CSV table of C-alpha atoms in Angstrom, one decimal:
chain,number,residue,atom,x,y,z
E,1,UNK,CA,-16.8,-43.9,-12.1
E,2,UNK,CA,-16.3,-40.8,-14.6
E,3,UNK,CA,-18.3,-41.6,-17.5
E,4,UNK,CA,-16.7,-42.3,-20.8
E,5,UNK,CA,-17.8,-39.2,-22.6
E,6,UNK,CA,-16.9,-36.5,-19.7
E,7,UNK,CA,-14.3,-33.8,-20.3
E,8,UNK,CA,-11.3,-34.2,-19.0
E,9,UNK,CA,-10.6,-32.3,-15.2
E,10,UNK,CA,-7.6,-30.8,-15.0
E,11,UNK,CA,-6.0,-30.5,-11.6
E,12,UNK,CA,-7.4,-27.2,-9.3
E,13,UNK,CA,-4.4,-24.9,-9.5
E,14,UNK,CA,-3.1,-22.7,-6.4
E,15,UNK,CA,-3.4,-19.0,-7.0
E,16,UNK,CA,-1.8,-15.8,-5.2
E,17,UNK,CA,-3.6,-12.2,-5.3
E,18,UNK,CA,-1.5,-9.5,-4.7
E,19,UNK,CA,-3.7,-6.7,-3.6
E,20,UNK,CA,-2.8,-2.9,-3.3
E,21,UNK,CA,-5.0,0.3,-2.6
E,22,UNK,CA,-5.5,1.6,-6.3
E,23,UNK,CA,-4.7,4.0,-9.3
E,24,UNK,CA,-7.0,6.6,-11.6
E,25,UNK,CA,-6.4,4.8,-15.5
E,26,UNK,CA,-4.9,8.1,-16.1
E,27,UNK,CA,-3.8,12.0,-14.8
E,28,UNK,CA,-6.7,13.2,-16.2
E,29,UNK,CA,-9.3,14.9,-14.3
E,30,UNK,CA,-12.1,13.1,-15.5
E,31,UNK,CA,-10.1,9.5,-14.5
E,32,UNK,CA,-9.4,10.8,-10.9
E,33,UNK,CA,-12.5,11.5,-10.3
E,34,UNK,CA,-14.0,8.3,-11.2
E,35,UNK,CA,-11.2,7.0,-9.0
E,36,UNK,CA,-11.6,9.2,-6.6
E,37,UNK,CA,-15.3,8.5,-6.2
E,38,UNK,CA,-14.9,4.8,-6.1
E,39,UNK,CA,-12.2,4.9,-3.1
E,40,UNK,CA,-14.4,8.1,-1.0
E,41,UNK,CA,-17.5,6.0,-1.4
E,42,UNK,CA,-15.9,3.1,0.9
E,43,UNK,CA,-17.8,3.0,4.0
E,44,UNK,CA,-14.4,1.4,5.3
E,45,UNK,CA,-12.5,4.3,4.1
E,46,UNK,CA,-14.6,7.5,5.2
E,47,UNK,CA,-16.6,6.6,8.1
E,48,UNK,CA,-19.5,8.6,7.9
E,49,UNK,CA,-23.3,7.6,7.4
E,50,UNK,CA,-23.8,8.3,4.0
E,51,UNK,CA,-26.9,10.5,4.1
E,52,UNK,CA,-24.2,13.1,5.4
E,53,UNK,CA,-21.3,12.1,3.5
E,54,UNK,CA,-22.6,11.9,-0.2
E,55,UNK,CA,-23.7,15.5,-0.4
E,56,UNK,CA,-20.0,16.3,0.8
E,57,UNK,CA,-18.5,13.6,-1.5
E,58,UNK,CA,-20.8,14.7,-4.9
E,59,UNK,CA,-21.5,18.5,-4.2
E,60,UNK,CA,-17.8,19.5,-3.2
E,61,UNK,CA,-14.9,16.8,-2.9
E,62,UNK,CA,-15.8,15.4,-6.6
E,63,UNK,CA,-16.0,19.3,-8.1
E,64,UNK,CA,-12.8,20.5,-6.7
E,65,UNK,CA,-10.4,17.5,-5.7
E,66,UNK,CA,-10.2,15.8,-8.9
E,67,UNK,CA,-8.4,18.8,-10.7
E,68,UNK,CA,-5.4,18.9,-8.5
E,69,UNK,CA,-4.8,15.5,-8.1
E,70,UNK,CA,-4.5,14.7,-11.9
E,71,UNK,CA,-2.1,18.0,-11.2
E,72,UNK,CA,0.0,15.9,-8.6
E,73,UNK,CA,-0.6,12.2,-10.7
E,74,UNK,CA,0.9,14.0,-13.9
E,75,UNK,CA,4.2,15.0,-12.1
E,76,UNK,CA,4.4,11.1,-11.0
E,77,UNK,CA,3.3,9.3,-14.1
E,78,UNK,CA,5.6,7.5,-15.8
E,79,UNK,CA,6.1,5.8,-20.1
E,80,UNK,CA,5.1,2.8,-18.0
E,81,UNK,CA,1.8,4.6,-16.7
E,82,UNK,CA,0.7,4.9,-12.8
E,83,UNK,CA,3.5,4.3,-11.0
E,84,UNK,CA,2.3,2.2,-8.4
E,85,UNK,CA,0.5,-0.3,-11.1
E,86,UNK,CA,4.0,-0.8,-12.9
E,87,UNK,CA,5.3,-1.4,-9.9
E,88,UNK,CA,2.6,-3.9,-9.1
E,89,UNK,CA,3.1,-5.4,-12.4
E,90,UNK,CA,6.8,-6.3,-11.7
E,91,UNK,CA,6.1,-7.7,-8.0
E,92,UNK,CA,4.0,-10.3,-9.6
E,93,UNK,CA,6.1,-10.9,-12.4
E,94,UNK,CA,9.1,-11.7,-10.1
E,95,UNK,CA,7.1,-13.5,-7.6
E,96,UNK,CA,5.8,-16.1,-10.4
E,97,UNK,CA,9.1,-16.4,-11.4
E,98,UNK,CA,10.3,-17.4,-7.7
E,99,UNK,CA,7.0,-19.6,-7.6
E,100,UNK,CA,6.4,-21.2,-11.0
E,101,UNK,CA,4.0,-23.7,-10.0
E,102,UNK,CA,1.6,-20.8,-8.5
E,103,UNK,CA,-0.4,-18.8,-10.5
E,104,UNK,CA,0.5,-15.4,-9.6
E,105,UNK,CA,-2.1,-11.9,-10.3
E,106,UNK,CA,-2.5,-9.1,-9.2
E,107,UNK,CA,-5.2,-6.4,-8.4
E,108,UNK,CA,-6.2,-3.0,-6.9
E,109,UNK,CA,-8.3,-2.4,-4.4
E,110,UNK,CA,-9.9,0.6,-6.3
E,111,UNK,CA,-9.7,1.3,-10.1
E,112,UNK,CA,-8.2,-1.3,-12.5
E,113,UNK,CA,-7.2,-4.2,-12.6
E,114,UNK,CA,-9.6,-4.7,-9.7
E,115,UNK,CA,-10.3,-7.6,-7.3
E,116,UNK,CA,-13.2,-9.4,-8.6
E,117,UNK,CA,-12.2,-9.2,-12.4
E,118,UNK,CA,-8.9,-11.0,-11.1
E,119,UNK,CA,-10.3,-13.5,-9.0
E,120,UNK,CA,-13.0,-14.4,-11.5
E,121,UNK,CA,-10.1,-14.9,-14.1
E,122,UNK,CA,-8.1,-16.9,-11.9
E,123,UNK,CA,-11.1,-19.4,-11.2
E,124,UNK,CA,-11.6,-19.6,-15.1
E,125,UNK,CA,-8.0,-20.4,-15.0
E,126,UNK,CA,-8.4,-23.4,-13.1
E,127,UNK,CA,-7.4,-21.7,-9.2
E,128,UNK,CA,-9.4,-23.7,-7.0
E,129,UNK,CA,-7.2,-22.3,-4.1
E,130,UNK,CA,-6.5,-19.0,-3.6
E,131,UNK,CA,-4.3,-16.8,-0.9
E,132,UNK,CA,-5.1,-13.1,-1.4
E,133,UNK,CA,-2.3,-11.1,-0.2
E,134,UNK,CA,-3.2,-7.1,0.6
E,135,UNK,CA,0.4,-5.7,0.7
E,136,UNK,CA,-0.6,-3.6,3.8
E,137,UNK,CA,2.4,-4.7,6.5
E,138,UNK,CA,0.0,-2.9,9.0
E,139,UNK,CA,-3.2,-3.8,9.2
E,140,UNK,CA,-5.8,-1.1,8.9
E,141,UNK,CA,-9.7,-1.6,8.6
E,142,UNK,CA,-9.0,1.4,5.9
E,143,UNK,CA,-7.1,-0.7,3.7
E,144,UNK,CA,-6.6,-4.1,5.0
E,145,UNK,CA,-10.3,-4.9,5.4
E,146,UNK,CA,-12.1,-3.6,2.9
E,147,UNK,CA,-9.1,-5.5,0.3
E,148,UNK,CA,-10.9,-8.6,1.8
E,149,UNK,CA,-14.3,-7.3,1.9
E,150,UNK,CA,-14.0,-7.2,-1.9
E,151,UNK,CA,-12.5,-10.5,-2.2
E,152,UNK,CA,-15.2,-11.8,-0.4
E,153,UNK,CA,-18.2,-10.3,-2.0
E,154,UNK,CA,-16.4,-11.5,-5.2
E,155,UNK,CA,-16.9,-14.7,-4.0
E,156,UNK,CA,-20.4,-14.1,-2.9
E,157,UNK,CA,-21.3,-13.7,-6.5
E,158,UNK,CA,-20.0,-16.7,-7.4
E,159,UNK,CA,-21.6,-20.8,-7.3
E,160,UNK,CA,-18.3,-22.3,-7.3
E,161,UNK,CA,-16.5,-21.0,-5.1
E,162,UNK,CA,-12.7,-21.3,-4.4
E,163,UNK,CA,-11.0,-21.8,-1.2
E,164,UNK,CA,-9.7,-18.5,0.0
E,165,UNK,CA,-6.9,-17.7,2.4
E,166,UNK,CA,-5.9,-14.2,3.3
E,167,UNK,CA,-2.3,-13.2,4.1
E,168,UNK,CA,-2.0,-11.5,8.0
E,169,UNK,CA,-0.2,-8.4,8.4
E,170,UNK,CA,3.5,-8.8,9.2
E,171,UNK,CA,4.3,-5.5,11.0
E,172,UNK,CA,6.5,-6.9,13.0
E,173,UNK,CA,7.4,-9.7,11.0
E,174,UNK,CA,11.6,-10.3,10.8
E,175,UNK,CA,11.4,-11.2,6.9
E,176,UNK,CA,9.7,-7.6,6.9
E,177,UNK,CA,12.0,-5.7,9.0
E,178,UNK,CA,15.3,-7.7,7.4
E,179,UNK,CA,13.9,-6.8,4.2
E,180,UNK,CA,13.8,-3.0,5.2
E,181,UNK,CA,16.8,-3.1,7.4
E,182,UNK,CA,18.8,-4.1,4.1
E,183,UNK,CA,16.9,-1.9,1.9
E,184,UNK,CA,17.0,1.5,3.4
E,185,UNK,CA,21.1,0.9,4.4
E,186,UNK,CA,22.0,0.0,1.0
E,187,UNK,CA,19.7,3.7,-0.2
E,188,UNK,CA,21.5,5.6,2.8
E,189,UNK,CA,25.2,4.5,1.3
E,190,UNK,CA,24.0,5.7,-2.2
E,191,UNK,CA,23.5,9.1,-1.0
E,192,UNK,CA,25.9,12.1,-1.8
E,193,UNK,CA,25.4,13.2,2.0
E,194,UNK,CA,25.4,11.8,5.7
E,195,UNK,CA,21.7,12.4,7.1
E,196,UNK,CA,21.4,14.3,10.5
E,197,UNK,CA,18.1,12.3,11.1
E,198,UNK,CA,16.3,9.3,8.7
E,199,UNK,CA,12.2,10.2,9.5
E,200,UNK,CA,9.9,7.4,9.1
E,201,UNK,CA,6.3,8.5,7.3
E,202,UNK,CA,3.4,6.2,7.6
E,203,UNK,CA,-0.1,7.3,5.7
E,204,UNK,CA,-2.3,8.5,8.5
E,205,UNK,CA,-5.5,7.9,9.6
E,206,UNK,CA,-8.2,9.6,12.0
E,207,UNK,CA,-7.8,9.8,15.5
E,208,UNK,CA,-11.1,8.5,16.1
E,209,UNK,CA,-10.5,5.5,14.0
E,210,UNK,CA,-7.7,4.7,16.7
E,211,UNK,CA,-9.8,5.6,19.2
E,212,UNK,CA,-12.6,2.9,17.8
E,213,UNK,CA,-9.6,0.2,18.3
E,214,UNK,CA,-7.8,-0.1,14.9
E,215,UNK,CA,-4.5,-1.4,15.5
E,216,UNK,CA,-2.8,0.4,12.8
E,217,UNK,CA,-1.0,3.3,15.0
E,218,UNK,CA,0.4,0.9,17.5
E,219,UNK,CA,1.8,-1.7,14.4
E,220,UNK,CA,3.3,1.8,12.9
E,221,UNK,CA,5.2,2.5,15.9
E,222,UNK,CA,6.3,-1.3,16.6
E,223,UNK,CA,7.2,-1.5,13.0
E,224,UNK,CA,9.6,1.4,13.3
E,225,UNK,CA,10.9,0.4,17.0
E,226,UNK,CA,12.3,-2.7,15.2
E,227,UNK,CA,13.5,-1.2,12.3
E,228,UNK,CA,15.3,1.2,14.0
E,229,UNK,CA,16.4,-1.6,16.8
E,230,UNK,CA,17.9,-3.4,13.5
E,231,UNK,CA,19.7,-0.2,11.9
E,232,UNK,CA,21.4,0.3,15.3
E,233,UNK,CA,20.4,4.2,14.6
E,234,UNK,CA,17.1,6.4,15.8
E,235,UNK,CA,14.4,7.2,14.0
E,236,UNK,CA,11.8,9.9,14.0
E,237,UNK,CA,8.0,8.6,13.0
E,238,UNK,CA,5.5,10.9,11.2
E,239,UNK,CA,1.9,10.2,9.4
E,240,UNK,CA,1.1,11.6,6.3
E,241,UNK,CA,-2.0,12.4,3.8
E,242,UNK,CA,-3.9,14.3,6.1
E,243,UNK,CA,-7.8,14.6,4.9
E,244,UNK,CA,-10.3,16.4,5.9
E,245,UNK,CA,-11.2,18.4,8.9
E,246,UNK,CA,-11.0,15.9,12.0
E,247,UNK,CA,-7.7,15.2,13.7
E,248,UNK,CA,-5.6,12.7,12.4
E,249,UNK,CA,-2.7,11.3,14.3
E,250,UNK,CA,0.1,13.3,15.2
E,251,UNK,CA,3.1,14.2,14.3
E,252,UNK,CA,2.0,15.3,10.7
E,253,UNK,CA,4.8,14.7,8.2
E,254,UNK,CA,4.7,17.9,6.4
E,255,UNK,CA,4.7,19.7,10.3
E,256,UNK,CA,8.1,17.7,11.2
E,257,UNK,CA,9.9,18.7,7.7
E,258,UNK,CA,9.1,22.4,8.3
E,259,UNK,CA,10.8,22.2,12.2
E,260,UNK,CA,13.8,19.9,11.6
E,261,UNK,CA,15.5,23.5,9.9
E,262,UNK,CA,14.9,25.2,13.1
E,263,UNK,CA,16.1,22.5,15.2
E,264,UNK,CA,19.3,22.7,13.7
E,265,UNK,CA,18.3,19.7,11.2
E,266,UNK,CA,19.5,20.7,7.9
E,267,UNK,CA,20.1,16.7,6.5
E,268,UNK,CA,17.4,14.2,6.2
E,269,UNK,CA,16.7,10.8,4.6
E,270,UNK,CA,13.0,10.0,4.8
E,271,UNK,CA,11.2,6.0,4.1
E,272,UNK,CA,7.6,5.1,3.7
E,273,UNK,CA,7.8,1.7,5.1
E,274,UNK,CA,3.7,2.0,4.7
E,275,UNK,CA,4.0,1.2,1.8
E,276,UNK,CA,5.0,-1.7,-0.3
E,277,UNK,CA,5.2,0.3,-3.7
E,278,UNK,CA,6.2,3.7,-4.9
E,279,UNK,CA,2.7,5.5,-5.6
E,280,UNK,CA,1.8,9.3,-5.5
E,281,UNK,CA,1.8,9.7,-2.0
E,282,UNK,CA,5.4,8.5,-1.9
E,283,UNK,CA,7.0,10.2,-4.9
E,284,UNK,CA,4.4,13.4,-5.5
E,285,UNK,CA,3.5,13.9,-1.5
E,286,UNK,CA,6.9,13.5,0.2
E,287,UNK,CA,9.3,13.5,-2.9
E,288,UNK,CA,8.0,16.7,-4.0
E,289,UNK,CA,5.8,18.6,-1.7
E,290,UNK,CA,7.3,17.5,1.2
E,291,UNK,CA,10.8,18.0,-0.1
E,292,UNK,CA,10.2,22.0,-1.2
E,293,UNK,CA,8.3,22.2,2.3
E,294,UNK,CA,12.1,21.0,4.4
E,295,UNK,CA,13.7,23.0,1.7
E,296,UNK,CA,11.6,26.5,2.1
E,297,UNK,CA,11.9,26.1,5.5
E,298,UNK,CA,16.1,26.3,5.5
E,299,UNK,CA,17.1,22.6,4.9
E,300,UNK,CA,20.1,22.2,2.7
E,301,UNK,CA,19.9,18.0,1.8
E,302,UNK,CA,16.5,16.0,1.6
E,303,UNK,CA,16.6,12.5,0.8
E,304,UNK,CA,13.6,10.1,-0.5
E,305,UNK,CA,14.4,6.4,0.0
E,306,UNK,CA,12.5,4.3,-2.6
E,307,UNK,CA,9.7,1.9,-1.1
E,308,UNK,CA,10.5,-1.8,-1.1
E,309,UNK,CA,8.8,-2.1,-4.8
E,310,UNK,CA,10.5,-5.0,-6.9
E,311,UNK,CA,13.9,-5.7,-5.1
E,312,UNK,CA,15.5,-8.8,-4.7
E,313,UNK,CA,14.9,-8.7,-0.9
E,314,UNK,CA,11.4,-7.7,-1.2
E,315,UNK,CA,10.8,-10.1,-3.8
E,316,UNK,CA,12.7,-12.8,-1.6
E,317,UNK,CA,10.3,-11.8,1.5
E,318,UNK,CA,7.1,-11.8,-0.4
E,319,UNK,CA,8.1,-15.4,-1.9
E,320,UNK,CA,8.6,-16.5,2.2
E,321,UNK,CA,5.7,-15.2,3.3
E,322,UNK,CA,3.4,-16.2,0.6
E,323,UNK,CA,4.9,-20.2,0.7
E,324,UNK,CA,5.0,-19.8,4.7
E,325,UNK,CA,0.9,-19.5,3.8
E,326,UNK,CA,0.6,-21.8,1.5
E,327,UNK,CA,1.9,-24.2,3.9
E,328,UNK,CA,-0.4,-27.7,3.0
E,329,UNK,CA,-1.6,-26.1,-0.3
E,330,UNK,CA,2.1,-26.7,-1.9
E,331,UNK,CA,2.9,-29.8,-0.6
E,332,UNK,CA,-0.2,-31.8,-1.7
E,333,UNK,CA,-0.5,-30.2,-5.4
């Protein structure tokens, strides 16, 4: 029996973390590289032991990278701020909206507002159940796992701990593919030309790391044998964001632009279905570089199709996939 004087307990409240990869606080040099140093230290992200890596990382990555990527963040940046953060912002505000009994946050994986500070304010909010959703369609121990290795040191650090469920990657999924199928047809009638081939970019990722047995290059390609089953059309797959000196799966996106002109492929539409936001590898790598790259090398149109950010069918799959989760959780609160 609760004793007379004990504080009231208000119900344990069901929580949803939307997790993406990260943002510097601002194109500034100084801000990239404190991002830049967060997101290269990751042991899941640069696989290398870090008595050899550090001196790489500190002595010449962290003096000469940071520079030009506040360069590239500054022709991105928005009134808003990083793109991909006000983009994040919006997902969750129209997901809370489709769910108004869940308590719906956000965080990044690197920079601000990052995992454990959003977890720790959902708890003091009352969460006592919690599905953190990385918004990686394919899985990738690069991105993927190391989202939930955060949320679960978070909760290492913690004595009362809530229960956690993590959302699987839905590559394949047909709430994913509808929701692309819809989105890139409705870009490709927008557009002011007819494209001679739509290329697919995915982020890459070392050849080793395949090679080790991540899944990501096969969900890359099934994801895009489906999309393209579901557009009725063919597609051309690419990876992008090349670092470093080791080989990275093939082909390279900015390669594929610079041939399609010689191949007699002057009109192209390209998608990032990577990636579930807009961020500078979408609008600086491909909507810039890559588009001067197709251009200098004799294209005539270039197209970027927008990720599947905030819109109604992305919103409308995120709120399926996240109840199909919270199967049990919803029904008993």
């Amino acid at each position: 029996m609760t004793p007379a004087d004990h504080p009231p307990i208000p119900p344990g409240k069901i929580g949803v973390l939307l997790i993406n990869l990260g943002t510097p606080d601002a194109p500034e040099e100084s801000a990239v590289r404190r991002y830049l140093a967060e997101f290269l230290s990751d042991r899941r992200v640069v696989e290398i032991h870090p008595i050899a890596w550090k001196p790489i990382l500190h002595g010449i990555i962290l003096r000469t990278r940071p520079k030009k990527s506040a360069e590239a963040y500054n022709q991105v940046w928005t009134n808003e701020g990083s793109p991909l953060r006000a983009i994040a912002h919006r997902q969750a505000e129209a997901l809370r909206r489709k769910l108004p009994g869940v308590s719906v946050h956000y965080a990044m994986r690197y920079g601000h507002p990052g995992i454990a500070a959003a977890l720790e304010k959902m708890v003091a909010g009352g969460c006592t159940r919690i599905l953190a959703a990385p918004l990686y369609p394919q899985y990738c121990a690069a991105t993927t796992a190391t989202a939930n290795d955060a949320v679960f040191a978070a909760l290492a650090r913690m004595r009362w701990q809530p229960a956690i469920r993590t959302l699987p990657p839905y590559y394949d999924d047909p709430l994913y593919i509808d929701a692309l199928k819809t989105h890139v047809e409705r870009q490709l009638t927008t557009l002011d030309f007819t494209p001679e081939r739509l290329l697919l970019s995915f982020h890459g990722m070392p050849v080793r790391t395949f090679e080790l047995g991540d899944p990501y290059h096969c969900h890359c390609r099934k994801t895009a044998r489906l999309l393209a089953d579901a557009l009725g059309r063919e597609v051309d797959v690419a990876f992008q964001s090349r670092f470093g000196r080791a080989k990275w799966l093939e082909p390279a996106t900015d390669a594929t632009l610079a041939a399609y002109p010689g191949n007699d492929v002057r009109r192209v539409a390209i998608a990032a279905p990577g990636f579930s936001a807009d961020c500078i590898e979408t609008l600086e790598e491909l909507g810039i570089r890559g588009r001067k790259t197709f251009m200098d090398a004799g294209g005539e149109r270039f197209g970027l199709l927008d990720c599947l950010n905030d819109a109604p069918e992305s919103i409308a799959m995120l709120e399926r996939l996240v109840t199909r989760e919270l199967a049990g959780w919803l029904e008993e609160s």
